[in-house]
Amino acid sequence: MKLTRLIVIAFASSAFFSCGNNANNKHDKSNADSIVADVDTMKYFVEQFADIRVLRYKITGFEQLAPKQKEMLYYLSEAALAGRDIIWDQNYKFNLTVRKTLETIAASYKGDKTSGDWNKFMEYSKRVWFSNGIHHHYSSSKFTPECSKEYFSELLKNSDATTLPLNQGENVEAFTKRITPIIFDPTVAAKRVSLDPKSDLIKSSATNFYEGVSEKEVTDFYKKMNVPNDKTPPSYGLNTKLMKENGKLVEKTWKVGGMYSAAIEKIVYWLEKANAVAENDAQKKAINLLIEFYKTGDLKKFDEYCIAWVADNESAIDVVNGFIEVYGDPLGRKGSFESVVSVKDMEASKRIAAIGDQAQWFEDNSTLIAEHKKKNVKGISAKVITTVMESGDAAPTTPIGINLPNSNWIRQDHGSKSVNLGNIVYAYEKAKSPSLINEFYINEDMNKRVKEYGALAGALHTDMHEVIGHASGQINLGVGDPSETLKNYANALEEGRADLVALYYIIDQKLIDIGVMPSIECGKSEYDNYITNGLMVQLARLKPGDNVEEAHMRNRQMIAKWSLEKGQKENVIERKKSPEGKTYFVINDYNKLRTLFGELLREIQRIKSEGDYEAGKNLIENYGVKVDPELHKEVLERYNRVGIAPYAGFIQPKLVPVMEGDKMVDVKVEYPIDFVKQMLEFGKTYGYLPTIN
Ligand SMILES: [Zn+2]
């Protein structure tokens, strides 16, 4: 399960803004410096086209890994990229045909590569590369080029015909006729995944998981496989294409010797290399089972693999590689190929451990009523990973959290792993546009602070929210679970409670003393973020006339609005208007605001501890739900004027082995900055599959 995919890029995790260009930022010298790296010269934002932003991420700490670990990461990354073609074919039968055509034109077209038409063609190509096919990666609707069919046929005529995916005996003219409707006709393969219950979900979806079959045939086919009372059912159909052959339903299995064999053989080749340098036996066992699964296509092996994978908790290196998520199938059965290669984030883990170690201190010193404090509080452990390579369904768009395996009985009997992709979240923060910050922060200090510390402050907030926030407090004896007592307000109140623990402590000297924060200024930037976001910026997600519905958004607005009102007399937060009539919120007194956060924390904990439904309801309904239509309109206008595309994805780092003879002695990381170049390179290097599978 993907915990979240970022859609509107301006709203990552908890902090909302950070600087896009950090090259000249200086950080105060302290332990916390190592979290940010001394001088981060990485350019995180690369380019924007259509509704897409292309970003980069950094493999923080890679250089410090042992040579053997780097070697293993290299092999796993190759295994990831080896499967790239599979997702293209899974998404739509003719995606590889289209991609090879676009690759040919981009690489060999002999005409003018500066014209408006060319730019339109390239924008289309980039959108296809970004979506792993001709359908939008998020909406799954087909998109078409802005250039004309005539221009497109000129491009084909003047490109290298020997690299076009022509059929046997087919000439360029015939090929042009064949491919034009696939690319230009919006009614051909209009939707990758149709979820419209009024039509046959399989027939109206362009996905290549099925061919020539109806929804009913599919449902009946798999119904027959169910064994009554099977406590450990395999994920039937996860790794096959279901189609008709001579009028009979057959499954084509994705395995060595089966469908996608050419790519899967390469995956297996690299996994075997990785296994030879594995960190320990548990990891070895898991990878071996994955290899066996790829060789046999046996779903029982896949389950065995998942169980071994969950059991491997000691390894620093981790990998997801397989047919994993089922969102690409309208019936939720077929697994899209994806791979995420990662290594445990030692710095973030240290930071989290440093906070977790002090959990009792935080509990003892909080504003909670004594009887609501836990006597023995244990910090919740959260895992953060550093992403090294992503492929298939996980690239270029990426999840920021992953919780696997998906099989329910394995989750129940053997548990699951839940991770945050720390360096991806960090990159999102760093890539945020400075123009957004300029738009919403009038005060020079706030503006500077948010640009300098926003990313770190956001990460700290998230850490504290998870590790000491949710872990804090106790419910009075005899009072039921909040889901019963606080009902539909339980989620928003719980998120608010965890946020308030983080907010209360984020300007505390304690964080500097334990070495996780460079200065109080860093903490203040989180206050700036939180108030401006809660009162204004997050409204950009809503359509005019909407109320706030989502739990996190409700809690943020509730906290910000409540603090604004309670601090009004003393002018703690001031609402200002610029000469052009723009609204701003400026914090005048950070310490008083902290006191207010503490008061609200105590009250929400009381509500939870006593199960006081009425009080909880009033807090959320009075402060968290309603939207001022005037301010909303203003925010939408200002946000749109900044012109930031709502979707983002990443260029992958490149791992380059350093060889001595035939021994790998080191691996260097490069960070390519040209999206098109990487796409062409991937197509050439990892284009293992035939055009039609
Ligand atoms: Zn939470």
Coordinates of C-alpha atoms in Angstrom, one line a residue, residues 55-521:
L55 CA 12.8 17.1 -9.4
R56 CA 15.9 15.3 -8.2
Y57 CA 16.6 13.6 -4.9
K58 CA 19.9 13.0 -3.1
I59 CA 21.2 9.7 -1.7
T60 CA 22.3 11.3 1.6
G61 CA 25.1 9.3 3.3
F62 CA 25.9 7.0 0.3
E63 CA 29.6 7.8 0.5
Q64 CA 29.8 6.6 4.1
L65 CA 28.4 3.1 3.3
A66 CA 30.8 0.1 3.1
P67 CA 32.0 -0.9 -0.3
K68 CA 30.1 -4.1 -0.1
Q69 CA 26.9 -2.3 0.7
K70 CA 27.4 0.0 -2.3
E71 CA 28.0 -3.0 -4.5
M72 CA 24.8 -4.6 -3.4
L73 CA 22.9 -1.3 -3.9
Y74 CA 24.3 -1.1 -7.4
Y75 CA 23.1 -4.7 -8.3
L76 CA 19.6 -4.0 -6.8
S77 CA 19.4 -0.8 -8.8
E78 CA 20.2 -2.6 -12.0
A79 CA 17.5 -5.2 -11.1
A80 CA 15.1 -2.4 -10.6
L81 CA 15.8 -0.7 -13.9
A82 CA 15.8 -4.1 -15.7
G83 CA 12.1 -4.3 -15.1
R84 CA 11.2 -0.9 -16.4
D85 CA 9.8 -2.0 -19.7
I86 CA 7.2 -4.2 -17.9
I87 CA 5.2 -1.3 -16.5
W88 CA 5.0 0.2 -19.9
D89 CA 3.5 -2.9 -21.4
Q90 CA 1.2 -3.5 -18.4
N91 CA -0.2 0.0 -18.7
Y92 CA -1.2 -0.4 -22.3
K93 CA -0.4 -2.9 -25.1
F94 CA 1.0 -0.3 -27.5
N95 CA 2.9 1.8 -25.0
L96 CA 6.3 0.3 -26.0
T97 CA 5.5 1.0 -29.6
V98 CA 4.7 4.6 -28.8
R99 CA 7.8 5.0 -26.6
K100 CA 10.2 3.5 -29.2
T101 CA 8.7 5.8 -31.8
L102 CA 9.2 8.9 -29.6
E103 CA 12.7 7.8 -28.7
T104 CA 13.6 7.4 -32.3
I105 CA 12.3 10.8 -33.3
A106 CA 13.9 12.5 -30.3
A107 CA 17.3 10.9 -31.0
S108 CA 17.4 11.0 -34.8
Y109 CA 15.1 13.7 -36.3
K110 CA 17.1 15.6 -38.8
G111 CA 14.9 18.8 -39.1
D112 CA 14.6 21.9 -37.0
K113 CA 14.6 21.2 -33.3
T114 CA 13.8 24.7 -32.1
S115 CA 10.4 25.3 -33.7
G116 CA 7.1 25.7 -31.8
D117 CA 5.9 22.4 -33.3
W118 CA 9.0 20.6 -32.1
N119 CA 8.5 21.9 -28.6
K120 CA 4.9 20.7 -28.6
F121 CA 6.1 17.3 -29.8
M122 CA 8.7 17.2 -27.0
E123 CA 6.3 18.2 -24.4
Y124 CA 4.0 15.3 -25.4
S125 CA 7.0 12.9 -25.3
K126 CA 8.0 14.1 -21.9
R127 CA 4.5 13.6 -20.6
V128 CA 4.6 10.0 -22.0
W129 CA 7.9 9.3 -20.4
F130 CA 6.7 10.7 -17.1
S131 CA 3.5 8.6 -17.2
N132 CA 5.1 5.4 -18.4
G133 CA 2.6 5.5 -21.3
I134 CA 0.0 7.5 -23.1
H135 CA -2.3 7.9 -20.1
H136 CA -2.0 10.5 -17.4
H137 CA -0.2 8.9 -14.5
Y138 CA -2.8 10.1 -12.0
S139 CA -6.1 10.5 -13.8
S140 CA -5.3 7.6 -16.2
S141 CA -7.1 9.5 -19.0
K142 CA -5.4 9.6 -22.4
F143 CA -3.6 12.8 -23.4
T144 CA -2.7 13.8 -26.9
P145 CA 0.0 16.0 -28.5
E146 CA -0.6 19.7 -29.2
C147 CA 1.2 19.4 -32.6
S148 CA -0.6 18.3 -35.7
K149 CA -0.8 14.8 -37.2
E150 CA 0.8 16.2 -40.4
Y151 CA 3.8 17.5 -38.5
F152 CA 4.1 14.2 -36.7
S153 CA 4.2 12.3 -40.0
E154 CA 6.9 14.7 -41.1
L155 CA 8.9 13.8 -38.0
L156 CA 8.6 10.1 -38.8
K157 CA 9.7 10.6 -42.4
N158 CA 12.8 12.5 -41.3
S159 CA 13.9 10.1 -38.6
D160 CA 15.9 6.9 -38.6
A161 CA 13.5 4.3 -39.9
T162 CA 15.8 1.4 -38.8
T163 CA 15.1 2.1 -35.1
L164 CA 11.3 2.6 -35.6
P165 CA 9.2 -0.4 -34.2
L166 CA 8.0 -1.4 -37.7
N167 CA 6.2 -4.7 -38.2
Q168 CA 7.7 -7.3 -40.6
G169 CA 7.5 -5.8 -44.1
E170 CA 5.9 -2.6 -42.9
N171 CA 7.1 0.7 -44.4
V172 CA 7.1 4.1 -42.6
E173 CA 4.0 5.2 -44.4
A174 CA 2.0 2.2 -43.2
F175 CA 3.5 2.5 -39.8
T176 CA 2.4 6.2 -39.6
K177 CA -1.1 5.1 -40.5
R178 CA -1.1 2.5 -37.7
I179 CA 0.4 4.6 -34.9
T180 CA -1.4 7.9 -35.6
P181 CA -4.8 7.0 -34.0
I182 CA -3.0 5.4 -31.1
I183 CA -1.3 8.7 -30.3
F184 CA -3.8 11.3 -31.6
D185 CA -7.3 9.8 -31.4
P186 CA -8.7 10.5 -27.9
T187 CA -11.3 7.8 -28.3
V188 CA -8.8 5.0 -28.9
A189 CA -7.9 3.6 -25.5
A190 CA -9.4 6.6 -23.8
K191 CA -8.9 5.5 -20.2
R192 CA -6.2 3.2 -18.7
V193 CA -8.3 2.3 -15.6
S194 CA -12.0 2.8 -15.8
L195 CA -13.9 2.8 -12.6
D196 CA -17.3 3.7 -14.0
P197 CA -19.7 1.1 -12.7
K198 CA -22.1 1.7 -15.6
S199 CA -19.7 0.1 -18.1
D200 CA -17.8 -3.1 -18.3
L201 CA -14.7 -2.2 -16.2
I202 CA -12.4 -4.5 -18.2
K203 CA -13.6 -3.6 -21.7
S204 CA -13.5 0.1 -20.9
S205 CA -10.0 0.0 -19.5
A206 CA -7.0 0.1 -21.8
T207 CA -4.7 -1.7 -19.3
N208 CA -2.9 -4.7 -20.7
F209 CA -3.7 -7.0 -17.8
Y210 CA -6.6 -8.5 -19.8
E211 CA -7.3 -9.0 -23.5
G212 CA -10.6 -10.0 -25.2
V213 CA -12.4 -10.8 -22.0
S214 CA -15.3 -9.3 -20.2
E215 CA -15.6 -8.2 -16.5
K216 CA -17.9 -11.1 -15.8
E217 CA -15.5 -13.7 -17.4
V218 CA -12.7 -12.3 -15.2
T219 CA -14.8 -12.4 -12.1
D220 CA -16.0 -15.9 -12.7
F221 CA -12.5 -17.2 -13.6
Y222 CA -11.0 -16.1 -10.3
K223 CA -14.1 -17.0 -8.3
K224 CA -13.5 -20.6 -9.2
M225 CA -10.0 -20.5 -7.8
N226 CA -11.1 -19.7 -4.3
V227 CA -10.7 -22.6 -1.9
P228 CA -13.3 -22.3 0.9
N229 CA -11.8 -21.8 4.3
D230 CA -8.3 -21.3 3.0
K231 CA -6.6 -19.3 5.8
T232 CA -3.6 -18.5 3.6
P233 CA -4.9 -17.8 0.1
P234 CA -2.4 -16.8 -2.5
S235 CA -3.0 -13.6 -4.4
Y236 CA -4.5 -15.4 -7.4
G237 CA -3.9 -13.6 -10.7
L238 CA -1.3 -11.2 -9.3
N239 CA 1.4 -12.1 -11.8
T240 CA -0.5 -13.0 -15.0
K241 CA -2.3 -11.6 -18.0
L242 CA -5.7 -13.1 -18.5
M243 CA -6.8 -13.5 -22.2
K244 CA -8.6 -15.7 -24.6
E245 CA -6.8 -18.2 -26.9
N246 CA -8.9 -20.2 -29.3
G247 CA -12.0 -19.2 -27.3
K248 CA -10.5 -20.4 -24.1
L249 CA -9.4 -18.3 -21.1
V250 CA -5.7 -18.6 -20.4
E251 CA -3.3 -17.0 -18.0
K252 CA 0.1 -15.8 -19.3
T253 CA 2.4 -15.9 -16.3
W254 CA 5.1 -13.2 -15.9
K255 CA 8.2 -15.3 -15.2
V256 CA 11.4 -16.7 -16.6
G257 CA 10.3 -18.6 -19.7
G258 CA 6.9 -16.9 -19.7
M259 CA 5.5 -13.5 -20.5
Y260 CA 8.1 -10.7 -19.9
S261 CA 10.8 -13.3 -19.7
A262 CA 13.5 -11.1 -21.4
A263 CA 13.2 -8.5 -18.6
I264 CA 12.7 -10.9 -15.8
E265 CA 15.8 -12.9 -16.7
K266 CA 17.8 -9.7 -16.3
I267 CA 16.1 -9.0 -13.0
V268 CA 17.0 -12.4 -11.8
Y269 CA 20.6 -12.0 -13.0
W270 CA 21.1 -8.9 -10.9
L271 CA 19.3 -10.2 -7.9
E272 CA 21.6 -13.2 -7.9
K273 CA 24.6 -10.8 -8.0
A274 CA 23.1 -8.8 -5.1
N275 CA 22.5 -12.0 -3.1
A276 CA 26.2 -12.9 -3.3
V277 CA 27.0 -9.8 -1.3
A278 CA 24.0 -9.7 0.9
E279 CA 24.4 -8.4 4.5
N280 CA 23.1 -11.4 6.4
D281 CA 21.2 -14.7 6.1
A282 CA 17.7 -13.2 6.6
Q283 CA 18.2 -10.9 3.7
K284 CA 19.7 -13.7 1.6
K285 CA 16.7 -15.9 2.3
A286 CA 14.3 -13.3 1.2
I287 CA 16.1 -12.5 -2.0
N288 CA 16.5 -16.2 -2.8
L289 CA 12.7 -16.7 -2.5
L290 CA 12.1 -13.7 -4.7
I291 CA 14.4 -15.2 -7.3
E292 CA 12.6 -18.5 -7.1
F293 CA 9.3 -16.7 -7.5
Y294 CA 10.5 -15.0 -10.7
K295 CA 11.8 -18.3 -12.0
T296 CA 8.6 -20.3 -11.3
G297 CA 5.8 -17.8 -11.2
D298 CA 4.6 -19.8 -8.2
L299 CA 2.4 -17.5 -6.0
K300 CA 3.1 -19.6 -2.9
K301 CA 6.7 -18.7 -3.3
F302 CA 5.8 -15.1 -3.5
D303 CA 4.0 -15.4 -0.1
E304 CA 7.0 -17.2 1.3
Y305 CA 9.1 -14.4 0.0
C306 CA 6.9 -11.7 1.6
I307 CA 7.1 -13.5 5.0
A308 CA 10.9 -13.7 4.8
W309 CA 11.0 -10.0 3.8
V310 CA 8.9 -8.9 6.7
A311 CA 11.1 -11.0 9.0
D312 CA 14.3 -9.2 7.8
N313 CA 14.6 -6.3 10.2
E314 CA 18.3 -6.1 10.8
S315 CA 19.5 -5.3 7.3
A316 CA 20.4 -1.7 6.4
I317 CA 19.6 -2.3 2.8
D318 CA 16.1 -3.0 1.7
V319 CA 14.4 -3.6 -1.6
V320 CA 10.9 -3.8 -3.0
N321 CA 11.0 -5.6 -6.3
G322 CA 8.0 -7.4 -7.9
F323 CA 4.4 -7.2 -9.0
I324 CA 3.2 -5.2 -6.0
E325 CA 0.4 -2.6 -6.1
V326 CA -2.9 -3.4 -7.8
Y327 CA -4.3 0.1 -8.5
G328 CA -3.6 -0.3 -12.2
D329 CA -6.2 -3.1 -12.4
P330 CA -9.8 -1.9 -12.3
L331 CA -10.6 -5.2 -10.4
G332 CA -7.6 -4.7 -8.1
R333 CA -5.9 -8.1 -8.7
K334 CA -3.0 -7.7 -11.1
G335 CA 0.3 -6.4 -9.7
S336 CA 2.2 -3.6 -11.5
F337 CA 5.9 -4.0 -11.6
E338 CA 7.8 -1.7 -9.3
S339 CA 11.0 -1.5 -7.4
V340 CA 12.3 0.8 -4.6
V341 CA 15.9 0.2 -3.5
S342 CA 16.8 1.8 -0.2
V343 CA 19.1 2.0 2.7
K344 CA 18.2 2.8 6.3
D345 CA 18.6 6.6 6.9
M346 CA 21.1 6.5 9.8
E347 CA 21.0 10.3 10.4
A348 CA 17.2 10.5 10.6
S349 CA 17.1 7.3 12.6
K350 CA 19.6 8.9 15.0
R351 CA 17.5 12.0 15.2
I352 CA 14.4 9.9 15.9
A353 CA 16.2 7.8 18.5
A354 CA 17.5 11.0 20.2
I355 CA 13.9 12.2 20.5
G356 CA 12.6 8.8 21.4
D357 CA 15.2 8.4 24.2
Q358 CA 13.8 11.5 25.9
A359 CA 10.2 10.5 25.6
Q360 CA 9.7 10.5 29.4
W361 CA 11.3 13.9 29.8
F362 CA 8.9 15.3 27.1
E363 CA 5.9 13.7 28.8
D364 CA 6.9 14.9 32.3
N365 CA 7.5 18.5 31.1
S366 CA 4.4 18.7 29.0
T367 CA 1.3 20.8 29.9
L368 CA -0.9 17.8 30.4
I369 CA -3.0 17.5 33.6
A370 CA -0.9 15.2 35.9
E371 CA -3.4 12.3 35.8
H372 CA -3.4 12.3 32.0
K373 CA 0.4 11.9 31.8
K374 CA 1.9 8.5 31.1
K375 CA 4.2 7.2 33.9
N376 CA 6.1 5.0 31.5
V377 CA 6.0 6.4 28.1
K378 CA 7.8 4.6 25.2
G379 CA 8.5 6.5 22.0
I380 CA 7.0 4.9 18.9
S381 CA 9.7 3.8 16.6
A382 CA 9.4 5.1 13.0
K383 CA 11.6 4.0 10.2
V384 CA 13.0 6.3 7.7
I385 CA 14.7 5.1 4.6
T386 CA 17.0 6.8 2.0
T387 CA 15.8 6.0 -1.5
V388 CA 18.6 4.9 -3.8
M389 CA 16.7 3.9 -7.0
E390 CA 13.1 3.7 -8.1
S391 CA 11.6 2.0 -11.1
G392 CA 8.4 0.8 -12.7
D393 CA 5.3 2.0 -11.0
A394 CA 7.4 3.9 -8.4
A395 CA 9.0 6.2 -11.0
P396 CA 9.2 9.0 -12.0
T397 CA 6.3 9.6 -9.6
T398 CA 7.0 8.1 -6.2
P399 CA 5.2 7.2 -3.0
I400 CA 6.5 9.0 0.1
G401 CA 5.5 6.1 2.4
I402 CA 5.2 2.4 1.8
N403 CA 3.4 -0.2 3.9
L404 CA 3.8 -3.8 2.6
P405 CA 3.1 -6.6 2.0
N406 CA -0.5 -6.3 0.7
S407 CA -1.7 -9.8 1.5
N408 CA -4.1 -9.5 4.5
W409 CA -3.3 -12.9 6.1
I410 CA 0.4 -12.2 5.9
R411 CA -0.1 -8.8 7.6
Q412 CA -2.1 -10.4 10.3
D413 CA 0.1 -13.5 11.0
H414 CA 3.5 -12.1 10.2
G415 CA 3.3 -8.3 10.4
S416 CA 4.2 -5.6 7.9
K417 CA 6.9 -3.0 7.3
S418 CA 6.1 0.7 7.2
V419 CA 8.6 3.2 6.0
N420 CA 8.9 6.9 5.1
L421 CA 11.0 7.8 2.1
G422 CA 13.0 10.4 4.0
N423 CA 15.2 11.8 1.2
I424 CA 12.2 12.1 -1.1
V425 CA 10.2 14.1 1.4
Y426 CA 13.2 16.2 2.0
A427 CA 13.6 16.8 -1.8
Y428 CA 10.0 17.9 -2.1
E429 CA 10.6 20.4 0.7
K430 CA 13.8 21.7 -0.9
A431 CA 12.2 22.0 -4.3
K432 CA 9.3 24.2 -3.1
S433 CA 9.2 27.5 -4.9
P434 CA 10.7 30.5 -3.2
S435 CA 8.0 32.5 -5.0
L436 CA 5.4 30.8 -2.9
I437 CA 7.1 31.8 0.3
N438 CA 7.5 35.4 -1.1
E439 CA 3.8 35.4 -1.8
F440 CA 2.6 34.5 1.6
Y441 CA 5.2 35.9 4.0
I442 CA 5.3 39.7 4.2
N443 CA 7.6 39.8 7.2
E444 CA 11.3 39.7 6.2
D445 CA 12.4 37.6 9.3
M446 CA 9.7 35.0 8.7
N447 CA 10.4 34.8 5.0
K448 CA 14.1 34.3 5.5
R449 CA 13.6 31.8 8.3
V450 CA 11.2 29.7 6.4
K451 CA 13.5 29.5 3.4
E452 CA 16.5 28.6 5.6
Y453 CA 15.0 26.2 8.1
G454 CA 11.7 25.1 6.6
A455 CA 12.8 21.7 5.5
L456 CA 14.6 20.7 8.7
A457 CA 11.9 22.2 10.9
G458 CA 9.3 20.2 9.0
A459 CA 11.2 17.0 9.4
L460 CA 11.6 17.6 13.2
H461 CA 7.9 18.4 13.5
T462 CA 7.1 15.1 11.8
D463 CA 9.5 13.2 14.0
M464 CA 8.1 14.6 17.2
H465 CA 4.5 14.2 15.9
E466 CA 5.1 10.5 15.3
V467 CA 7.6 9.5 18.1
I468 CA 6.4 11.5 21.1
G469 CA 3.1 13.0 19.9
H470 CA 0.9 10.0 19.3
A471 CA 2.7 8.1 22.1
S472 CA 1.8 10.7 24.8
G473 CA -1.0 10.8 27.3
Q474 CA -3.4 8.3 28.8
I475 CA -7.1 7.7 28.8
N476 CA -8.9 7.6 32.1
L477 CA -9.9 4.2 33.5
G478 CA -13.2 3.1 32.1
V479 CA -13.3 5.5 29.2
G480 CA -13.5 3.8 25.9
D481 CA -11.4 4.1 22.8
P482 CA -11.6 7.5 21.1
S483 CA -13.1 5.9 18.0
E484 CA -16.1 5.2 20.2
T485 CA -16.2 8.2 22.4
L486 CA -15.1 11.0 20.0
K487 CA -16.5 9.2 16.9
N488 CA -16.0 11.1 13.6
Y489 CA -13.9 13.8 15.4
A490 CA -11.4 11.3 16.8
N491 CA -9.0 11.5 13.9
A492 CA -8.8 15.2 13.6
L493 CA -8.4 15.6 17.4
E494 CA -5.8 12.9 17.5
E495 CA -3.8 14.5 14.7
G496 CA -4.2 17.9 16.5
R497 CA -2.9 16.4 19.7
A498 CA 0.2 15.0 18.1
D499 CA 0.8 18.2 16.2
L500 CA 0.5 20.2 19.5
V501 CA 3.1 18.1 21.3
A502 CA 5.5 18.8 18.4
L503 CA 4.6 22.5 18.3
Y504 CA 5.0 22.9 22.0
Y505 CA 8.5 21.5 22.0
I506 CA 9.9 22.8 18.7
I507 CA 11.0 26.1 20.2
D508 CA 12.4 24.4 23.4
Q509 CA 16.1 24.6 24.2
K510 CA 15.9 20.8 24.9
L511 CA 16.1 20.1 21.2
I512 CA 19.3 22.0 20.9
D513 CA 20.7 20.3 24.0
I514 CA 20.1 16.8 22.6
G515 CA 21.7 17.9 19.3
V516 CA 18.8 17.6 16.8
M517 CA 18.2 21.3 16.1
P518 CA 20.7 24.1 15.4
S519 CA 18.8 27.0 16.9
I520 CA 15.5 28.3 18.2
E521 CA 15.2 30.2 14.9

